[in-house]
Amino acid sequence: MTLRRIGAAVALGLAAALTLSACSGGGQDLSKQWEEASDKGYISGDGTSASFPEGERTDPVQFTGEVEDGSTLSSADILGKVTVVNFWYAGCAPCRAEAPDLVSAYDEFAGEHVAFLGINTRDQVAQAQQFAEEFGIEYPSIMDVAGGRSVQRAFAGQVPLNAVPTTLILDTEGRVAHRVLGQLAGASQLPTLIRETLAETGVEVPRKADAADGANESAE
């Protein structure tokens, strides 16, 4: 075999190996993906959303983690509420882009029936606090960074999360009702999903515009 043919055979072998390597990661769970993405930033999602009918949802997700102020928060603390769970970190460009939409939804819904929780996958506490201050985020975030990732692992066993940011809406039992992979599509997407989940419990939260109209009528 000539040197030229040997070189061609080696090149083909390398190409095949790379192809197999690229395809082999498709079935990895969330925690494995986050670990492997630690050097390349975030695993990008395309904004695809999925909704799960009540009868087809997985078991309630159970988790415990430490938030920015050092206190502990668990799934038991939000049980009974529709809960928005957002996976993020400060250097993630889509996370920054969607932050105002999360804050807007929090301002509209947070209270007796709806809770919000961030899951920070990468930062130190100071970075997370700076991000919260910059965007006016008032809800807590669990610091679920490398070395533990227990919260990410808990969710990975329930739904195939594969993007940062990812936003989940949990029903009142702690089951995943809706999932958005990647950046939220716009300001209206999250409120729509929250309302759909609340409707399962018979709770209706007035829309901002409706509430403002009612206040104006009362004033008159």
mmCIF file of C-alpha atoms in Angstrom:
data_model
loop_
_atom_site.group_PDB
_atom_site.id
_atom_site.type_symbol
_atom_site.label_atom_id
_atom_site.label_comp_id
_atom_site.label_asym_id
_atom_site.label_seq_id
_atom_site.Cartn_x
_atom_site.Cartn_y
_atom_site.Cartn_z
ATOM 1 C CA MET A 1 0.000 0.000 0.000
ATOM 2 C CA THR A 2 1.373 3.416 -0.944
ATOM 3 C CA LEU A 3 1.853 6.227 1.552
ATOM 4 C CA ARG A 4 -0.982 8.126 -0.098
ATOM 5 C CA ARG A 5 -3.372 5.196 0.396
ATOM 6 C CA ILE A 6 -2.238 4.718 3.995
ATOM 7 C CA GLY A 7 -2.894 8.399 4.706
ATOM 8 C CA ALA A 8 -6.356 8.199 3.170
ATOM 9 C CA ALA A 9 -7.220 5.130 5.254
ATOM 10 C CA VAL A 10 -6.119 6.849 8.466
ATOM 11 C CA ALA A 11 -8.173 9.947 7.619
ATOM 12 C CA LEU A 12 -11.271 7.837 6.989
ATOM 13 C CA GLY A 13 -10.749 6.012 10.269
ATOM 14 C CA LEU A 14 -10.508 9.270 12.188
ATOM 15 C CA ALA A 15 -13.613 10.642 10.513
ATOM 16 C CA ALA A 16 -15.585 7.525 11.437
ATOM 17 C CA ALA A 17 -14.382 7.719 15.042
ATOM 18 C CA LEU A 18 -15.401 11.352 15.297
ATOM 19 C CA THR A 19 -18.823 10.583 13.843
ATOM 20 C CA LEU A 20 -19.410 7.808 16.377
ATOM 21 C CA SER A 21 -18.218 10.059 19.193
ATOM 22 C CA ALA A 22 -20.582 12.853 18.153
ATOM 23 C CA CYS A 23 -23.568 10.509 17.977
ATOM 24 C CA SER A 24 -22.904 8.600 21.186
ATOM 25 C CA GLY A 25 -23.938 11.398 23.551
ATOM 26 C CA GLY A 26 -27.566 11.684 22.488
ATOM 27 C CA GLY A 27 -28.947 9.583 25.307
ATOM 28 C CA GLN A 28 -27.052 11.121 28.203
ATOM 29 C CA ASP A 29 -29.027 12.416 31.171
ATOM 30 C CA LEU A 30 -29.130 16.023 32.387
ATOM 31 C CA SER A 31 -26.404 15.752 35.018
ATOM 32 C CA LYS A 32 -23.949 14.177 32.571
ATOM 33 C CA GLN A 33 -24.676 16.843 29.950
ATOM 34 C CA TRP A 34 -24.127 19.653 32.446
ATOM 35 C CA GLU A 35 -20.810 18.170 33.554
ATOM 36 C CA GLU A 36 -19.574 17.833 29.971
ATOM 37 C CA ALA A 37 -20.756 21.364 29.122
ATOM 38 C CA SER A 38 -18.707 22.950 31.900
ATOM 39 C CA ASP A 39 -15.996 24.102 29.510
ATOM 40 C CA LYS A 40 -18.073 25.129 26.528
ATOM 41 C CA GLY A 41 -20.746 27.252 28.214
ATOM 42 C CA TYR A 42 -24.348 26.204 27.890
ATOM 43 C CA ILE A 43 -26.008 23.422 25.924
ATOM 44 C CA SER A 44 -28.195 25.431 23.609
ATOM 45 C CA GLY A 45 -31.883 24.684 23.234
ATOM 46 C CA ASP A 46 -34.159 25.796 20.445
ATOM 47 C CA GLY A 47 -37.048 27.061 22.563
ATOM 48 C CA THR A 48 -39.082 23.903 22.001
ATOM 49 C CA SER A 49 -41.899 23.553 24.514
ATOM 50 C CA ALA A 50 -43.689 20.425 25.672
ATOM 51 C CA SER A 51 -46.803 19.964 27.770
ATOM 52 C CA PHE A 52 -47.653 16.821 29.706
ATOM 53 C CA PRO A 53 -51.306 15.889 30.407
ATOM 54 C CA GLU A 54 -52.111 15.249 34.052
ATOM 55 C CA GLY A 55 -52.491 11.517 33.546
ATOM 56 C CA GLU A 56 -49.138 11.203 31.785
ATOM 57 C CA ARG A 57 -46.881 13.130 34.178
ATOM 58 C CA THR A 58 -44.007 11.506 36.029
ATOM 59 C CA ASP A 59 -43.760 11.207 39.796
ATOM 60 C CA PRO A 60 -43.259 14.392 41.850
ATOM 61 C CA VAL A 61 -39.681 15.647 41.806
ATOM 62 C CA GLN A 62 -38.079 15.679 45.254
ATOM 63 C CA PHE A 63 -35.006 17.793 45.941
ATOM 64 C CA THR A 64 -33.178 19.859 48.551
ATOM 65 C CA GLY A 65 -30.582 22.561 47.997
ATOM 66 C CA GLU A 66 -28.869 25.623 49.449
ATOM 67 C CA VAL A 67 -29.918 29.047 48.161
ATOM 68 C CA GLU A 68 -27.779 32.185 47.853
ATOM 69 C CA ASP A 69 -28.260 33.314 51.449
ATOM 70 C CA GLY A 70 -27.146 29.963 52.841
ATOM 71 C CA SER A 71 -30.603 28.752 53.828
ATOM 72 C CA THR A 72 -32.031 25.444 52.644
ATOM 73 C CA LEU A 73 -35.000 25.047 50.319
ATOM 74 C CA SER A 74 -36.680 21.803 49.354
ATOM 75 C CA SER A 75 -39.495 20.559 47.179
ATOM 76 C CA ALA A 76 -41.611 20.262 50.325
ATOM 77 C CA ASP A 77 -41.487 24.059 50.722
ATOM 78 C CA ILE A 78 -43.256 24.638 47.391
ATOM 79 C CA LEU A 79 -45.615 21.672 47.444
ATOM 80 C CA GLY A 80 -49.194 22.769 46.848
ATOM 81 C CA LYS A 81 -48.190 25.632 44.556
ATOM 82 C CA VAL A 82 -47.716 25.834 40.822
ATOM 83 C CA THR A 83 -43.965 26.386 40.617
ATOM 84 C CA VAL A 84 -41.777 27.883 37.904
ATOM 85 C CA VAL A 85 -38.289 26.339 37.944
ATOM 86 C CA ASN A 86 -35.639 28.037 35.811
ATOM 87 C CA PHE A 87 -32.175 26.528 35.212
ATOM 88 C CA TRP A 88 -29.623 29.277 34.539
ATOM 89 C CA TYR A 89 -26.236 30.852 35.174
ATOM 90 C CA ALA A 90 -25.021 34.431 34.869
ATOM 91 C CA GLY A 91 -22.752 34.060 31.835
ATOM 92 C CA CYS A 92 -25.412 32.336 29.721
ATOM 93 C CA ALA A 93 -26.534 34.830 27.055
ATOM 94 C CA PRO A 94 -30.068 33.413 26.605
ATOM 95 C CA CYS A 95 -30.475 33.380 30.398
ATOM 96 C CA ARG A 96 -29.796 37.104 30.457
ATOM 97 C CA ALA A 97 -32.102 37.716 27.513
ATOM 98 C CA GLU A 98 -35.057 35.954 29.129
ATOM 99 C CA ALA A 99 -34.542 37.340 32.660
ATOM 100 C CA PRO A 100 -36.964 40.291 32.160
ATOM 101 C CA ASP A 101 -39.709 37.859 31.077
ATOM 102 C CA LEU A 102 -39.208 35.801 34.236
ATOM 103 C CA VAL A 103 -39.302 38.936 36.391
ATOM 104 C CA SER A 104 -42.490 40.100 34.660
ATOM 105 C CA ALA A 105 -44.173 36.744 35.287
ATOM 106 C CA TYR A 106 -43.008 36.767 38.900
ATOM 107 C CA ASP A 107 -44.485 40.234 39.419
ATOM 108 C CA GLU A 108 -47.772 39.040 37.977
ATOM 109 C CA PHE A 109 -48.183 35.657 39.636
ATOM 110 C CA ALA A 110 -45.967 35.114 42.681
ATOM 111 C CA GLY A 111 -47.960 34.685 45.858
ATOM 112 C CA GLU A 112 -50.314 32.247 47.504
ATOM 113 C CA HIS A 113 -50.745 29.954 44.492
ATOM 114 C CA VAL A 114 -47.531 30.332 42.458
ATOM 115 C CA ALA A 115 -43.851 30.051 43.428
ATOM 116 C CA PHE A 116 -40.653 30.757 41.470
ATOM 117 C CA LEU A 117 -37.298 29.049 41.902
ATOM 118 C CA GLY A 118 -33.995 29.367 40.070
ATOM 119 C CA ILE A 119 -31.456 26.554 39.802
ATOM 120 C CA ASN A 120 -27.993 28.031 39.265
ATOM 121 C CA THR A 121 -25.840 25.466 37.510
ATOM 122 C CA ARG A 122 -22.441 27.147 37.459
ATOM 123 C CA ASP A 123 -21.839 30.347 39.459
ATOM 124 C CA GLN A 124 -20.450 31.323 42.814
ATOM 125 C CA VAL A 125 -22.828 33.025 45.236
ATOM 126 C CA ALA A 126 -21.482 36.513 44.482
ATOM 127 C CA GLN A 127 -22.136 36.089 40.757
ATOM 128 C CA ALA A 128 -25.665 34.856 41.366
ATOM 129 C CA GLN A 129 -26.432 37.747 43.691
ATOM 130 C CA GLN A 130 -25.044 40.274 41.219
ATOM 131 C CA PHE A 131 -27.230 38.813 38.459
ATOM 132 C CA ALA A 132 -30.300 39.006 40.688
ATOM 133 C CA GLU A 133 -29.558 42.624 41.556
ATOM 134 C CA GLU A 134 -28.956 43.574 37.918
ATOM 135 C CA PHE A 135 -32.280 42.171 36.716
ATOM 136 C CA GLY A 136 -34.369 42.778 39.834
ATOM 137 C CA ILE A 137 -34.926 39.087 40.574
ATOM 138 C CA GLU A 138 -36.562 38.566 43.951
ATOM 139 C CA TYR A 139 -37.120 34.800 43.978
ATOM 140 C CA PRO A 140 -34.408 32.474 45.358
ATOM 141 C CA SER A 141 -31.990 30.316 43.404
ATOM 142 C CA ILE A 142 -30.484 27.060 44.581
ATOM 143 C CA MET A 143 -26.719 26.956 44.022
ATOM 144 C CA ASP A 144 -26.493 23.563 42.345
ATOM 145 C CA VAL A 145 -22.970 23.786 40.946
ATOM 146 C CA ALA A 146 -20.301 21.245 40.009
ATOM 147 C CA GLY A 147 -19.393 18.747 42.695
ATOM 148 C CA GLY A 148 -22.956 18.089 43.730
ATOM 149 C CA ARG A 149 -25.621 18.910 41.164
ATOM 150 C CA SER A 150 -28.139 16.993 43.261
ATOM 151 C CA VAL A 151 -31.092 19.096 42.100
ATOM 152 C CA GLN A 152 -30.194 18.715 38.431
ATOM 153 C CA ARG A 153 -29.870 14.977 38.943
ATOM 154 C CA ALA A 154 -33.285 14.866 40.608
ATOM 155 C CA PHE A 155 -34.916 16.512 37.603
ATOM 156 C CA ALA A 156 -32.859 14.485 35.119
ATOM 157 C CA GLY A 157 -34.525 11.349 36.394
ATOM 158 C CA GLN A 158 -37.944 12.766 35.549
ATOM 159 C CA VAL A 159 -37.711 14.666 32.261
ATOM 160 C CA PRO A 160 -35.103 14.858 29.488
ATOM 161 C CA LEU A 161 -33.763 18.330 30.185
ATOM 162 C CA ASN A 162 -30.925 19.174 27.839
ATOM 163 C CA ALA A 163 -30.607 22.942 27.648
ATOM 164 C CA VAL A 164 -29.592 25.958 29.703
ATOM 165 C CA PRO A 165 -31.735 27.875 30.137
ATOM 166 C CA THR A 166 -34.591 25.467 30.697
ATOM 167 C CA THR A 167 -37.849 26.480 32.328
ATOM 168 C CA LEU A 168 -40.257 24.030 33.936
ATOM 169 C CA ILE A 169 -43.718 24.546 35.366
ATOM 170 C CA LEU A 170 -44.545 22.088 38.130
ATOM 171 C CA ASP A 171 -48.111 21.325 39.123
ATOM 172 C CA THR A 172 -49.262 21.495 42.734
ATOM 173 C CA GLU A 173 -48.077 17.921 43.306
ATOM 174 C CA GLY A 174 -44.540 18.741 42.147
ATOM 175 C CA ARG A 175 -44.842 17.018 38.774
ATOM 176 C CA VAL A 176 -43.568 18.551 35.535
ATOM 177 C CA ALA A 177 -46.525 19.944 33.599
ATOM 178 C CA HIS A 178 -44.686 22.060 31.001
ATOM 179 C CA ARG A 179 -41.105 22.383 29.770
ATOM 180 C CA VAL A 180 -39.357 24.975 27.600
ATOM 181 C CA LEU A 181 -35.904 24.020 26.303
ATOM 182 C CA GLY A 182 -33.833 27.111 25.703
ATOM 183 C CA GLN A 183 -34.849 30.765 25.917
ATOM 184 C CA LEU A 184 -38.486 31.642 26.516
ATOM 185 C CA ALA A 185 -40.200 32.639 23.266
ATOM 186 C CA GLY A 186 -41.430 35.942 24.671
ATOM 187 C CA ALA A 187 -43.141 37.707 27.541
ATOM 188 C CA SER A 188 -46.475 35.940 27.005
ATOM 189 C CA GLN A 189 -45.272 32.323 26.902
ATOM 190 C CA LEU A 190 -44.604 31.780 30.600
ATOM 191 C CA PRO A 191 -47.824 33.459 31.852
ATOM 192 C CA THR A 192 -49.809 31.297 29.429
ATOM 193 C CA LEU A 193 -48.265 28.097 30.767
ATOM 194 C CA ILE A 194 -48.744 29.200 34.369
ATOM 195 C CA ARG A 195 -52.429 29.954 33.743
ATOM 196 C CA GLU A 196 -52.947 26.577 32.087
ATOM 197 C CA THR A 197 -51.479 24.813 35.114
ATOM 198 C CA LEU A 198 -53.429 26.947 37.574
ATOM 199 C CA ALA A 199 -56.628 26.178 35.687
ATOM 200 C CA GLU A 200 -56.239 22.520 36.677
ATOM 201 C CA THR A 201 -56.774 23.566 40.293
ATOM 202 C CA GLY A 202 -59.660 25.916 39.565
ATOM 203 C CA VAL A 203 -57.609 28.991 40.484
ATOM 204 C CA GLU A 204 -57.830 32.043 38.242
ATOM 205 C CA VAL A 205 -55.423 34.967 38.577
ATOM 206 C CA PRO A 206 -56.629 38.230 36.983
ATOM 207 C CA ARG A 207 -54.522 39.371 34.075
ATOM 208 C CA LYS A 208 -52.555 42.567 34.564
ATOM 209 C CA ALA A 209 -54.736 44.431 32.115
ATOM 210 C CA ASP A 210 -57.934 43.120 33.739
ATOM 211 C CA ALA A 211 -56.708 44.094 37.202
ATOM 212 C CA ALA A 212 -55.782 47.586 36.017
ATOM 213 C CA ASP A 213 -59.192 48.054 34.368
ATOM 214 C CA GLY A 214 -60.913 46.981 37.576
ATOM 215 C CA ALA A 215 -58.885 49.419 39.640
ATOM 216 C CA ASN A 216 -59.748 52.242 37.259
ATOM 217 C CA GLU A 217 -63.445 51.430 37.425
ATOM 218 C CA SER A 218 -63.342 51.413 41.217
ATOM 219 C CA ALA A 219 -61.619 54.770 41.242
ATOM 220 C CA GLU A 220 -64.334 56.249 39.053
#
